[in-house]
């Protein structure tokens, strides 16, 4: 009995010593890397204050929020706002418009920076390459208000450059700004012109890490530039493409409020109204804070599901994924 008690005491003592040793190691690491943690703290505070703390506000989606009663005294209604939203006749119209625009972005805009990065990677003269990069980066820094104004100046039927050109050669004009059939192509072209160049930064960084010796070996084997791109360049940046695609799927229901709102009018509203503008119209202009919060929460949940699903498919196909 005494021997068993002694063994038990020894095990407890050893466990206590091990935990104390682990705590001391952690403290030493913290002390050693304290400046790295201090450098990291502003970013952590940013995400804590502006990303995680505001998540408490999603409870508005389950309340009938009244400003004069306040957050806590407003009555709890559960899933009532979600039922109202799903039964709304505009729900399927909003879902269709949002998904179609997102599909257009995925098909036409997502590959555009990849193709442009591959073309820039083929330029051997660094001066021309830097010049072209600077020129295609500039639109990213232009306000969307300016982009909408430029679009109006070029596309309006009242003296717009594009319509004047069409009238000269065809004798007729096209009302691009009011015709619903032209709204989605116009939005996609704006997005490509504004963001395509900026999107090449990540892909050019990935291309910079490709081993040059692989290209040299391919040249010796007689591979053309297209074969080198297909068998060396694209596989080298495939993981980057997959990760960005996964992140893109998380924003599949986000089309950007500002751009849509600026280009939308009474004549193209049937194809232009999306969840972002709908939330603004109800939450800001009509004061339906709880209802608009429910719509925003619905978008977020769908985004999380799509990210998890896309990441699962990526890992099943042999890619590393996000986690």
PDB file of C-alpha atoms in Angstrom:
ATOM      1  CA  UNK A   1       0.000   0.000   0.000  1.00  0.00           C
ATOM      2  CA  UNK A   2       2.773   2.352   0.966  1.00  0.00           C
ATOM      3  CA  UNK A   3       4.618   1.530  -2.251  1.00  0.00           C
ATOM      4  CA  UNK A   4       1.474   2.231  -4.338  1.00  0.00           C
ATOM      5  CA  UNK A   5       0.909   5.522  -2.560  1.00  0.00           C
ATOM      6  CA  UNK A   6       4.530   6.476  -3.152  1.00  0.00           C
ATOM      7  CA  UNK A   7       4.206   5.648  -6.867  1.00  0.00           C
ATOM      8  CA  UNK A   8       0.995   7.709  -7.107  1.00  0.00           C
ATOM      9  CA  UNK A   9       2.648  10.653  -5.386  1.00  0.00           C
ATOM     10  CA  UNK A  10       5.631  10.357  -7.737  1.00  0.00           C
ATOM     11  CA  UNK A  11       3.326  10.362 -10.787  1.00  0.00           C
ATOM     12  CA  UNK A  12       1.459  13.433  -9.511  1.00  0.00           C
ATOM     13  CA  UNK A  13       4.751  15.150  -8.803  1.00  0.00           C
ATOM     14  CA  UNK A  14       6.063  14.268 -12.278  1.00  0.00           C
ATOM     15  CA  UNK A  15       2.845  15.550 -13.901  1.00  0.00           C
ATOM     16  CA  UNK A  16       3.037  18.791 -11.949  1.00  0.00           C
ATOM     17  CA  UNK A  17       6.675  19.243 -12.927  1.00  0.00           C
ATOM     18  CA  UNK A  18       5.828  18.584 -16.593  1.00  0.00           C
ATOM     19  CA  UNK A  19       3.034  21.175 -16.592  1.00  0.00           C
ATOM     20  CA  UNK A  20       5.291  23.676 -14.847  1.00  0.00           C
ATOM     21  CA  UNK A  21       7.989  23.005 -17.424  1.00  0.00           C
ATOM     22  CA  UNK A  22       5.485  23.568 -20.266  1.00  0.00           C
ATOM     23  CA  UNK A  23       4.364  26.871 -18.747  1.00  0.00           C
ATOM     24  CA  UNK A  24       7.963  27.988 -18.362  1.00  0.00           C
ATOM     25  CA  UNK A  25       8.704  27.105 -21.992  1.00  0.00           C
ATOM     26  CA  UNK A  26       5.671  29.089 -23.168  1.00  0.00           C
ATOM     27  CA  UNK A  27       6.706  32.062 -21.050  1.00  0.00           C
ATOM     28  CA  UNK A  28      10.247  31.919 -22.445  1.00  0.00           C
ATOM     29  CA  UNK A  29       8.902  31.803 -26.003  1.00  0.00           C
ATOM     30  CA  UNK A  30       6.603  34.755 -25.318  1.00  0.00           C
ATOM     31  CA  UNK A  31       9.472  36.688 -23.809  1.00  0.00           C
ATOM     32  CA  UNK A  32      11.781  35.807 -26.674  1.00  0.00           C
ATOM     33  CA  UNK A  33       9.273  36.767 -29.391  1.00  0.00           C
ATOM     34  CA  UNK A  34       7.618  39.662 -27.548  1.00  0.00           C
ATOM     35  CA  UNK A  35       8.333  42.177 -30.326  1.00  0.00           C
ATOM     36  CA  UNK A  36       6.708  39.907 -32.889  1.00  0.00           C
ATOM     37  CA  UNK A  37       3.579  39.691 -30.748  1.00  0.00           C
ATOM     38  CA  UNK A  38       3.590  43.467 -30.262  1.00  0.00           C
ATOM     39  CA  UNK A  39       3.859  43.837 -34.038  1.00  0.00           C
ATOM     40  CA  UNK A  40       0.941  41.423 -34.447  1.00  0.00           C
ATOM     41  CA  UNK A  41      -1.296  43.107 -31.865  1.00  0.00           C
ATOM     42  CA  UNK A  42      -2.703  45.947 -34.095  1.00  0.00           C
ATOM     43  CA  UNK A  43      -3.969  43.407 -36.622  1.00  0.00           C
ATOM     44  CA  UNK A  44      -5.481  41.233 -33.878  1.00  0.00           C
ATOM     45  CA  UNK A  45      -7.173  44.272 -32.315  1.00  0.00           C
ATOM     46  CA  UNK A  46      -8.555  45.283 -35.711  1.00  0.00           C
ATOM     47  CA  UNK A  47     -10.167  41.900 -36.320  1.00  0.00           C
ATOM     48  CA  UNK A  48     -11.385  41.690 -32.713  1.00  0.00           C
ATOM     49  CA  UNK A  49     -13.018  45.141 -32.681  1.00  0.00           C
ATOM     50  CA  UNK A  50     -14.301  45.356 -36.247  1.00  0.00           C
ATOM     51  CA  UNK A  51     -14.923  41.718 -37.218  1.00  0.00           C
ATOM     52  CA  UNK A  52     -15.779  39.676 -34.120  1.00  0.00           C
ATOM     53  CA  UNK A  53     -17.398  42.118 -31.685  1.00  0.00           C
ATOM     54  CA  UNK A  54     -19.932  43.357 -34.310  1.00  0.00           C
ATOM     55  CA  UNK A  55     -21.039  39.748 -34.824  1.00  0.00           C
ATOM     56  CA  UNK A  56     -23.088  40.203 -31.651  1.00  0.00           C
ATOM     57  CA  UNK A  57     -25.350  42.411 -33.765  1.00  0.00           C
ATOM     58  CA  UNK A  58     -26.680  39.423 -35.745  1.00  0.00           C
ATOM     59  CA  UNK A  59     -29.105  38.905 -32.868  1.00  0.00           C
ATOM     60  CA  UNK A  60     -31.087  41.746 -34.431  1.00  0.00           C
ATOM     61  CA  UNK A  61     -32.206  39.234 -37.068  1.00  0.00           C
ATOM     62  CA  UNK A  62     -34.146  37.377 -34.334  1.00  0.00           C
ATOM     63  CA  UNK A  63     -35.663  40.462 -32.711  1.00  0.00           C
ATOM     64  CA  UNK A  64     -38.269  43.044 -33.678  1.00  0.00           C
ATOM     65  CA  UNK A  65     -35.830  45.869 -33.103  1.00  0.00           C
ATOM     66  CA  UNK A  66     -37.334  49.205 -32.125  1.00  0.00           C
ATOM     67  CA  UNK A  67     -34.838  52.074 -31.719  1.00  0.00           C
ATOM     68  CA  UNK A  68     -36.801  53.727 -28.894  1.00  0.00           C
ATOM     69  CA  UNK A  69     -36.856  50.441 -26.932  1.00  0.00           C
ATOM     70  CA  UNK A  70     -33.215  49.602 -27.539  1.00  0.00           C
ATOM     71  CA  UNK A  71     -31.487  46.322 -28.304  1.00  0.00           C
ATOM     72  CA  UNK A  72     -32.299  44.460 -25.086  1.00  0.00           C
ATOM     73  CA  UNK A  73     -35.920  45.524 -24.636  1.00  0.00           C
ATOM     74  CA  UNK A  74     -36.976  44.811 -28.211  1.00  0.00           C
ATOM     75  CA  UNK A  75     -39.163  41.719 -28.459  1.00  0.00           C
ATOM     76  CA  UNK A  76     -37.761  38.355 -29.575  1.00  0.00           C
ATOM     77  CA  UNK A  77     -39.449  37.024 -32.736  1.00  0.00           C
ATOM     78  CA  UNK A  78     -37.202  34.081 -33.610  1.00  0.00           C
ATOM     79  CA  UNK A  79     -37.226  33.104 -37.287  1.00  0.00           C
ATOM     80  CA  UNK A  80     -40.127  35.367 -38.237  1.00  0.00           C
ATOM     81  CA  UNK A  81     -37.992  37.696 -40.413  1.00  0.00           C
ATOM     82  CA  UNK A  82     -36.494  34.758 -42.286  1.00  0.00           C
ATOM     83  CA  UNK A  83     -39.952  33.327 -43.038  1.00  0.00           C
ATOM     84  CA  UNK A  84     -41.090  36.729 -44.271  1.00  0.00           C
ATOM     85  CA  UNK A  85     -38.021  37.031 -46.472  1.00  0.00           C
ATOM     86  CA  UNK A  86     -38.360  33.573 -48.047  1.00  0.00           C
ATOM     87  CA  UNK A  87     -42.075  34.137 -48.691  1.00  0.00           C
ATOM     88  CA  UNK A  88     -41.457  37.536 -50.248  1.00  0.00           C
ATOM     89  CA  UNK A  89     -42.307  37.561 -53.994  1.00  0.00           C
ATOM     90  CA  UNK A  90     -39.022  39.405 -54.619  1.00  0.00           C
ATOM     91  CA  UNK A  91     -36.886  36.647 -53.068  1.00  0.00           C
ATOM     92  CA  UNK A  92     -36.436  34.562 -56.206  1.00  0.00           C
ATOM     93  CA  UNK A  93     -35.869  37.673 -58.313  1.00  0.00           C
ATOM     94  CA  UNK A  94     -33.116  38.818 -55.929  1.00  0.00           C
ATOM     95  CA  UNK A  95     -31.593  35.334 -55.783  1.00  0.00           C
ATOM     96  CA  UNK A  96     -31.623  35.004 -59.585  1.00  0.00           C
ATOM     97  CA  UNK A  97     -30.048  38.416 -60.191  1.00  0.00           C
ATOM     98  CA  UNK A  98     -27.384  37.861 -57.530  1.00  0.00           C
ATOM     99  CA  UNK A  99     -26.440  34.375 -58.719  1.00  0.00           C
ATOM    100  CA  UNK A 100     -26.364  35.344 -62.406  1.00  0.00           C
ATOM    101  CA  UNK A 101     -24.041  38.277 -61.728  1.00  0.00           C
ATOM    102  CA  UNK A 102     -21.848  36.088 -59.518  1.00  0.00           C
ATOM    103  CA  UNK A 103     -21.736  33.408 -62.217  1.00  0.00           C
ATOM    104  CA  UNK A 104     -20.719  36.005 -64.807  1.00  0.00           C
ATOM    105  CA  UNK A 105     -17.979  37.223 -62.467  1.00  0.00           C
ATOM    106  CA  UNK A 106     -16.794  33.669 -61.889  1.00  0.00           C
ATOM    107  CA  UNK A 107     -16.719  32.792 -65.593  1.00  0.00           C
ATOM    108  CA  UNK A 108     -15.389  36.038 -67.075  1.00  0.00           C
ATOM    109  CA  UNK A 109     -13.669  38.028 -64.330  1.00  0.00           C
ATOM    110  CA  UNK A 110     -11.989  35.321 -62.229  1.00  0.00           C
ATOM    111  CA  UNK A 111      -9.856  33.903 -65.104  1.00  0.00           C
ATOM    112  CA  UNK A 112      -8.980  37.379 -66.440  1.00  0.00           C
ATOM    113  CA  UNK A 113      -6.194  38.173 -63.894  1.00  0.00           C
ATOM    114  CA  UNK A 114      -4.730  34.698 -64.422  1.00  0.00           C
ATOM    115  CA  UNK A 115      -4.574  35.159 -68.205  1.00  0.00           C
ATOM    116  CA  UNK A 116      -3.182  38.679 -67.841  1.00  0.00           C
ATOM    117  CA  UNK A 117      -0.541  37.491 -65.361  1.00  0.00           C
ATOM    118  CA  UNK A 118       0.519  34.743 -67.778  1.00  0.00           C
ATOM    119  CA  UNK A 119       0.843  37.300 -70.578  1.00  0.00           C
ATOM    120  CA  UNK A 120       2.849  39.683 -68.393  1.00  0.00           C
ATOM    121  CA  UNK A 121       5.099  36.823 -67.356  1.00  0.00           C
ATOM    122  CA  UNK A 122       6.084  36.353 -71.009  1.00  0.00           C
ATOM    123  CA  UNK A 123       7.419  39.922 -71.323  1.00  0.00           C
ATOM    124  CA  UNK A 124      11.186  39.808 -71.053  1.00  0.00           C
ATOM    125  CA  UNK A 125      12.017  43.530 -71.104  1.00  0.00           C
ATOM    126  CA  UNK A 126      11.560  44.686 -67.501  1.00  0.00           C
ATOM    127  CA  UNK A 127      10.953  48.336 -68.489  1.00  0.00           C
ATOM    128  CA  UNK A 128       7.936  47.487 -70.658  1.00  0.00           C
ATOM    129  CA  UNK A 129       6.686  45.016 -68.080  1.00  0.00           C
ATOM    130  CA  UNK A 130       6.807  47.585 -65.261  1.00  0.00           C
ATOM    131  CA  UNK A 131       5.153  50.201 -67.463  1.00  0.00           C
ATOM    132  CA  UNK A 132       2.288  47.909 -68.411  1.00  0.00           C
ATOM    133  CA  UNK A 133       1.825  46.824 -64.794  1.00  0.00           C
ATOM    134  CA  UNK A 134       1.609  50.439 -63.664  1.00  0.00           C
ATOM    135  CA  UNK A 135      -0.973  51.263 -66.317  1.00  0.00           C
ATOM    136  CA  UNK A 136      -3.225  48.320 -65.480  1.00  0.00           C
ATOM    137  CA  UNK A 137      -2.942  48.934 -61.713  1.00  0.00           C
ATOM    138  CA  UNK A 138      -4.213  52.526 -61.961  1.00  0.00           C
ATOM    139  CA  UNK A 139      -7.961  51.744 -62.466  1.00  0.00           C
ATOM    140  CA  UNK A 140      -8.039  49.952 -59.103  1.00  0.00           C
ATOM    141  CA  UNK A 141      -7.473  53.287 -57.345  1.00  0.00           C
ATOM    142  CA  UNK A 142     -10.261  55.060 -59.227  1.00  0.00           C
ATOM    143  CA  UNK A 143     -13.476  55.506 -57.269  1.00  0.00           C
ATOM    144  CA  UNK A 144     -16.481  53.545 -58.468  1.00  0.00           C
ATOM    145  CA  UNK A 145     -18.330  56.860 -58.705  1.00  0.00           C
ATOM    146  CA  UNK A 146     -15.779  57.974 -61.293  1.00  0.00           C
ATOM    147  CA  UNK A 147     -16.095  54.656 -63.139  1.00  0.00           C
ATOM    148  CA  UNK A 148     -19.884  55.057 -63.276  1.00  0.00           C
ATOM    149  CA  UNK A 149     -19.469  58.629 -64.516  1.00  0.00           C
ATOM    150  CA  UNK A 150     -17.055  57.507 -67.242  1.00  0.00           C
ATOM    151  CA  UNK A 151     -19.512  54.791 -68.272  1.00  0.00           C
ATOM    152  CA  UNK A 152     -22.302  57.342 -68.481  1.00  0.00           C
ATOM    153  CA  UNK A 153     -20.222  59.737 -70.599  1.00  0.00           C
ATOM    154  CA  UNK A 154     -19.271  56.990 -73.045  1.00  0.00           C
ATOM    155  CA  UNK A 155     -22.586  55.109 -73.221  1.00  0.00           C
ATOM    156  CA  UNK A 156     -25.303  57.753 -72.980  1.00  0.00           C
ATOM    157  CA  UNK A 157     -27.464  58.310 -76.050  1.00  0.00           C
ATOM    158  CA  UNK A 158     -27.080  62.056 -75.633  1.00  0.00           C
ATOM    159  CA  UNK A 159     -23.681  62.508 -77.242  1.00  0.00           C
ATOM    160  CA  UNK A 160     -21.946  59.436 -75.804  1.00  0.00           C
ATOM    161  CA  UNK A 161     -18.806  58.457 -77.708  1.00  0.00           C
ATOM    162  CA  UNK A 162     -19.867  54.821 -78.204  1.00  0.00           C
ATOM    163  CA  UNK A 163     -23.337  55.715 -79.432  1.00  0.00           C
ATOM    164  CA  UNK A 164     -22.018  58.438 -81.730  1.00  0.00           C
ATOM    165  CA  UNK A 165     -19.670  55.850 -83.238  1.00  0.00           C
ATOM    166  CA  UNK A 166     -22.552  53.370 -83.667  1.00  0.00           C
ATOM    167  CA  UNK A 167     -24.786  56.028 -85.187  1.00  0.00           C
ATOM    168  CA  UNK A 168     -22.094  56.980 -87.696  1.00  0.00           C
ATOM    169  CA  UNK A 169     -21.701  53.418 -88.993  1.00  0.00           C
ATOM    170  CA  UNK A 170     -25.135  51.857 -88.370  1.00  0.00           C
ATOM    171  CA  UNK A 171     -27.516  54.809 -88.219  1.00  0.00           C
ATOM    172  CA  UNK A 172     -28.938  53.832 -84.827  1.00  0.00           C
ATOM    173  CA  UNK A 173     -28.134  54.141 -81.128  1.00  0.00           C
ATOM    174  CA  UNK A 174     -28.339  51.656 -78.233  1.00  0.00           C
ATOM    175  CA  UNK A 175     -29.495  52.755 -74.804  1.00  0.00           C
ATOM    176  CA  UNK A 176     -26.918  50.760 -72.843  1.00  0.00           C
ATOM    177  CA  UNK A 177     -27.748  52.455 -69.540  1.00  0.00           C
ATOM    178  CA  UNK A 178     -31.485  51.717 -69.584  1.00  0.00           C
ATOM    179  CA  UNK A 179     -31.664  48.439 -71.531  1.00  0.00           C
ATOM    180  CA  UNK A 180     -31.841  45.493 -69.059  1.00  0.00           C
ATOM    181  CA  UNK A 181     -30.094  43.214 -71.570  1.00  0.00           C
ATOM    182  CA  UNK A 182     -26.931  45.328 -71.394  1.00  0.00           C
ATOM    183  CA  UNK A 183     -26.787  45.806 -67.622  1.00  0.00           C
ATOM    184  CA  UNK A 184     -24.918  42.605 -66.701  1.00  0.00           C
ATOM    185  CA  UNK A 185     -22.313  42.810 -69.514  1.00  0.00           C
ATOM    186  CA  UNK A 186     -21.717  46.444 -68.552  1.00  0.00           C
ATOM    187  CA  UNK A 187     -21.138  45.527 -64.879  1.00  0.00           C
ATOM    188  CA  UNK A 188     -18.730  42.705 -65.790  1.00  0.00           C
ATOM    189  CA  UNK A 189     -16.745  44.916 -68.181  1.00  0.00           C
ATOM    190  CA  UNK A 190     -16.467  47.601 -65.508  1.00  0.00           C
ATOM    191  CA  UNK A 191     -15.209  45.033 -62.992  1.00  0.00           C
ATOM    192  CA  UNK A 192     -12.659  43.572 -65.406  1.00  0.00           C
ATOM    193  CA  UNK A 193     -11.336  47.017 -66.392  1.00  0.00           C
ATOM    194  CA  UNK A 194     -11.075  48.210 -62.803  1.00  0.00           C
ATOM    195  CA  UNK A 195      -9.828  45.141 -60.914  1.00  0.00           C
ATOM    196  CA  UNK A 196      -8.190  42.811 -63.440  1.00  0.00           C
ATOM    197  CA  UNK A 197      -4.775  44.464 -63.259  1.00  0.00           C
ATOM    198  CA  UNK A 198      -4.773  44.569 -59.479  1.00  0.00           C
ATOM    199  CA  UNK A 199      -5.728  40.902 -59.333  1.00  0.00           C
ATOM    200  CA  UNK A 200      -2.565  39.919 -61.200  1.00  0.00           C
ATOM    201  CA  UNK A 201      -0.351  40.805 -58.211  1.00  0.00           C
ATOM    202  CA  UNK A 202      -0.907  37.506 -56.385  1.00  0.00           C
ATOM    203  CA  UNK A 203      -0.491  35.417 -59.537  1.00  0.00           C
ATOM    204  CA  UNK A 204       2.686  37.243 -60.585  1.00  0.00           C
ATOM    205  CA  UNK A 205       4.085  36.603 -57.106  1.00  0.00           C
ATOM    206  CA  UNK A 206       3.255  32.895 -57.507  1.00  0.00           C
ATOM    207  CA  UNK A 207       4.852  32.842 -60.979  1.00  0.00           C
ATOM    208  CA  UNK A 208       8.031  34.356 -59.566  1.00  0.00           C
ATOM    209  CA  UNK A 209       8.553  31.164 -57.555  1.00  0.00           C
ATOM    210  CA  UNK A 210       8.521  28.813 -60.559  1.00  0.00           C
ATOM    211  CA  UNK A 211      11.867  27.061 -61.032  1.00  0.00           C
ATOM    212  CA  UNK A 212      13.561  28.448 -64.163  1.00  0.00           C
ATOM    213  CA  UNK A 213      15.381  25.155 -64.715  1.00  0.00           C
ATOM    214  CA  UNK A 214      12.068  23.509 -65.576  1.00  0.00           C
ATOM    215  CA  UNK A 215      11.626  25.895 -68.514  1.00  0.00           C
ATOM    216  CA  UNK A 216      15.208  25.272 -69.624  1.00  0.00           C
ATOM    217  CA  UNK A 217      14.653  21.507 -69.546  1.00  0.00           C
ATOM    218  CA  UNK A 218      11.398  21.945 -71.484  1.00  0.00           C
ATOM    219  CA  UNK A 219      13.197  23.997 -74.165  1.00  0.00           C
ATOM    220  CA  UNK A 220      15.800  21.246 -74.515  1.00  0.00           C
ATOM    221  CA  UNK A 221      12.963  18.740 -74.983  1.00  0.00           C
ATOM    222  CA  UNK A 222      11.511  20.949 -77.713  1.00  0.00           C
ATOM    223  CA  UNK A 223       8.409  22.156 -75.844  1.00  0.00           C
ATOM    224  CA  UNK A 224       6.664  25.225 -77.280  1.00  0.00           C
ATOM    225  CA  UNK A 225       5.692  28.253 -75.162  1.00  0.00           C
ATOM    226  CA  UNK A 226       2.135  26.948 -74.971  1.00  0.00           C
ATOM    227  CA  UNK A 227       3.330  23.536 -73.764  1.00  0.00           C
ATOM    228  CA  UNK A 228       5.558  25.186 -71.152  1.00  0.00           C
ATOM    229  CA  UNK A 229       2.617  27.251 -69.914  1.00  0.00           C
ATOM    230  CA  UNK A 230       0.284  24.255 -69.784  1.00  0.00           C
ATOM    231  CA  UNK A 231       2.648  21.744 -68.179  1.00  0.00           C
ATOM    232  CA  UNK A 232       4.865  23.977 -65.993  1.00  0.00           C
ATOM    233  CA  UNK A 233       3.374  27.411 -65.320  1.00  0.00           C
ATOM    234  CA  UNK A 234      -0.259  26.508 -64.648  1.00  0.00           C
ATOM    235  CA  UNK A 235       0.517  23.509 -62.369  1.00  0.00           C
ATOM    236  CA  UNK A 236       2.923  25.747 -60.417  1.00  0.00           C
ATOM    237  CA  UNK A 237       0.202  28.275 -59.592  1.00  0.00           C
ATOM    238  CA  UNK A 238      -2.677  25.770 -59.339  1.00  0.00           C
ATOM    239  CA  UNK A 239      -2.749  25.851 -55.530  1.00  0.00           C
ATOM    240  CA  UNK A 240      -2.972  29.657 -55.579  1.00  0.00           C
ATOM    241  CA  UNK A 241      -5.848  29.516 -58.060  1.00  0.00           C
ATOM    242  CA  UNK A 242      -7.707  26.965 -55.918  1.00  0.00           C
ATOM    243  CA  UNK A 243      -7.325  29.019 -52.724  1.00  0.00           C
ATOM    244  CA  UNK A 244      -8.548  32.193 -54.420  1.00  0.00           C
ATOM    245  CA  UNK A 245     -11.457  30.255 -55.931  1.00  0.00           C
ATOM    246  CA  UNK A 246     -12.447  29.003 -52.478  1.00  0.00           C
ATOM    247  CA  UNK A 247     -12.340  32.553 -51.098  1.00  0.00           C
ATOM    248  CA  UNK A 248     -14.309  33.743 -54.107  1.00  0.00           C
ATOM    249  CA  UNK A 249     -17.054  31.227 -53.416  1.00  0.00           C
ATOM    250  CA  UNK A 250     -17.490  32.745 -49.965  1.00  0.00           C
ATOM    251  CA  UNK A 251     -18.570  36.024 -51.561  1.00  0.00           C
ATOM    252  CA  UNK A 252     -20.826  34.463 -54.194  1.00  0.00           C
ATOM    253  CA  UNK A 253     -23.819  36.465 -52.897  1.00  0.00           C
ATOM    254  CA  UNK A 254     -21.849  39.723 -52.635  1.00  0.00           C
ATOM    255  CA  UNK A 255     -21.976  41.712 -55.858  1.00  0.00           C
ATOM    256  CA  UNK A 256     -20.823  45.031 -54.440  1.00  0.00           C
ATOM    257  CA  UNK A 257     -23.393  47.590 -53.364  1.00  0.00           C
ATOM    258  CA  UNK A 258     -21.793  50.733 -54.734  1.00  0.00           C
ATOM    259  CA  UNK A 259     -21.343  49.622 -58.337  1.00  0.00           C
ATOM    260  CA  UNK A 260     -24.836  48.127 -58.656  1.00  0.00           C
ATOM    261  CA  UNK A 261     -26.492  51.089 -56.946  1.00  0.00           C
ATOM    262  CA  UNK A 262     -24.771  53.622 -59.193  1.00  0.00           C
ATOM    263  CA  UNK A 263     -25.661  51.806 -62.422  1.00  0.00           C
ATOM    264  CA  UNK A 264     -29.203  50.831 -61.442  1.00  0.00           C
ATOM    265  CA  UNK A 265     -32.221  52.830 -62.573  1.00  0.00           C
ATOM    266  CA  UNK A 266     -35.975  52.378 -62.861  1.00  0.00           C
ATOM    267  CA  UNK A 267     -35.714  50.763 -66.318  1.00  0.00           C
ATOM    268  CA  UNK A 268     -33.165  48.041 -65.484  1.00  0.00           C
ATOM    269  CA  UNK A 269     -34.164  47.417 -61.853  1.00  0.00           C
ATOM    270  CA  UNK A 270     -35.720  44.047 -62.740  1.00  0.00           C
ATOM    271  CA  UNK A 271     -32.251  42.606 -63.486  1.00  0.00           C
ATOM    272  CA  UNK A 272     -30.180  44.972 -61.335  1.00  0.00           C
ATOM    273  CA  UNK A 273     -31.747  44.583 -57.883  1.00  0.00           C
ATOM    274  CA  UNK A 274     -29.562  42.275 -55.753  1.00  0.00           C
ATOM    275  CA  UNK A 275     -29.337  41.423 -52.055  1.00  0.00           C
ATOM    276  CA  UNK A 276     -26.910  44.282 -51.350  1.00  0.00           C
ATOM    277  CA  UNK A 277     -29.157  47.005 -52.758  1.00  0.00           C
ATOM    278  CA  UNK A 278     -32.234  45.340 -51.233  1.00  0.00           C
ATOM    279  CA  UNK A 279     -30.664  45.441 -47.757  1.00  0.00           C
ATOM    280  CA  UNK A 280     -29.801  49.111 -48.237  1.00  0.00           C
ATOM    281  CA  UNK A 281     -33.319  49.981 -49.401  1.00  0.00           C
ATOM    282  CA  UNK A 282     -34.966  48.263 -46.433  1.00  0.00           C
ATOM    283  CA  UNK A 283     -32.417  48.839 -43.700  1.00  0.00           C
ATOM    284  CA  UNK A 284     -31.423  52.442 -44.375  1.00  0.00           C
ATOM    285  CA  UNK A 285     -34.259  54.078 -46.270  1.00  0.00           C
ATOM    286  CA  UNK A 286     -37.160  52.235 -44.593  1.00  0.00           C
ATOM    287  CA  UNK A 287     -35.656  51.528 -41.159  1.00  0.00           C
ATOM    288  CA  UNK A 288     -36.334  47.754 -41.222  1.00  0.00           C
ATOM    289  CA  UNK A 289     -33.165  46.987 -39.271  1.00  0.00           C
ATOM    290  CA  UNK A 290     -34.085  43.504 -38.076  1.00  0.00           C
ATOM    291  CA  UNK A 291     -35.372  42.369 -41.472  1.00  0.00           C
ATOM    292  CA  UNK A 292     -32.291  43.652 -43.323  1.00  0.00           C
ATOM    293  CA  UNK A 293     -30.042  41.996 -40.717  1.00  0.00           C
ATOM    294  CA  UNK A 294     -31.825  38.697 -41.394  1.00  0.00           C
ATOM    295  CA  UNK A 295     -31.125  39.072 -45.119  1.00  0.00           C
ATOM    296  CA  UNK A 296     -27.456  39.826 -44.418  1.00  0.00           C
ATOM    297  CA  UNK A 297     -27.193  36.819 -42.079  1.00  0.00           C
ATOM    298  CA  UNK A 298     -28.706  34.596 -44.778  1.00  0.00           C
ATOM    299  CA  UNK A 299     -25.982  35.750 -47.185  1.00  0.00           C
ATOM    300  CA  UNK A 300     -23.265  35.074 -44.611  1.00  0.00           C
ATOM    301  CA  UNK A 301     -24.492  31.562 -43.847  1.00  0.00           C
ATOM    302  CA  UNK A 302     -24.629  30.686 -47.547  1.00  0.00           C
ATOM    303  CA  UNK A 303     -21.094  32.065 -47.948  1.00  0.00           C
ATOM    304  CA  UNK A 304     -19.763  29.913 -45.093  1.00  0.00           C
ATOM    305  CA  UNK A 305     -21.448  26.794 -46.509  1.00  0.00           C
ATOM    306  CA  UNK A 306     -19.972  27.454 -49.960  1.00  0.00           C
ATOM    307  CA  UNK A 307     -16.472  28.002 -48.538  1.00  0.00           C
ATOM    308  CA  UNK A 308     -16.621  24.776 -46.528  1.00  0.00           C
ATOM    309  CA  UNK A 309     -18.041  22.835 -49.470  1.00  0.00           C
ATOM    310  CA  UNK A 310     -15.531  24.186 -51.978  1.00  0.00           C
ATOM    311  CA  UNK A 311     -12.658  23.550 -49.559  1.00  0.00           C
ATOM    312  CA  UNK A 312     -13.881  19.948 -49.072  1.00  0.00           C
ATOM    313  CA  UNK A 313     -14.038  19.401 -52.843  1.00  0.00           C
ATOM    314  CA  UNK A 314     -10.562  20.911 -53.273  1.00  0.00           C
ATOM    315  CA  UNK A 315      -9.091  18.538 -50.678  1.00  0.00           C
ATOM    316  CA  UNK A 316     -10.888  15.589 -52.252  1.00  0.00           C
ATOM    317  CA  UNK A 317      -9.303  16.493 -55.589  1.00  0.00           C
ATOM    318  CA  UNK A 318      -5.819  16.467 -54.048  1.00  0.00           C
ATOM    319  CA  UNK A 319      -5.305  20.183 -53.311  1.00  0.00           C
ATOM    320  CA  UNK A 320      -4.307  21.517 -49.914  1.00  0.00           C
ATOM    321  CA  UNK A 321      -7.290  23.869 -49.538  1.00  0.00           C
ATOM    322  CA  UNK A 322      -7.545  26.569 -46.885  1.00  0.00           C
ATOM    323  CA  UNK A 323      -7.123  24.263 -43.899  1.00  0.00           C
TER     324      UNK A 323
END
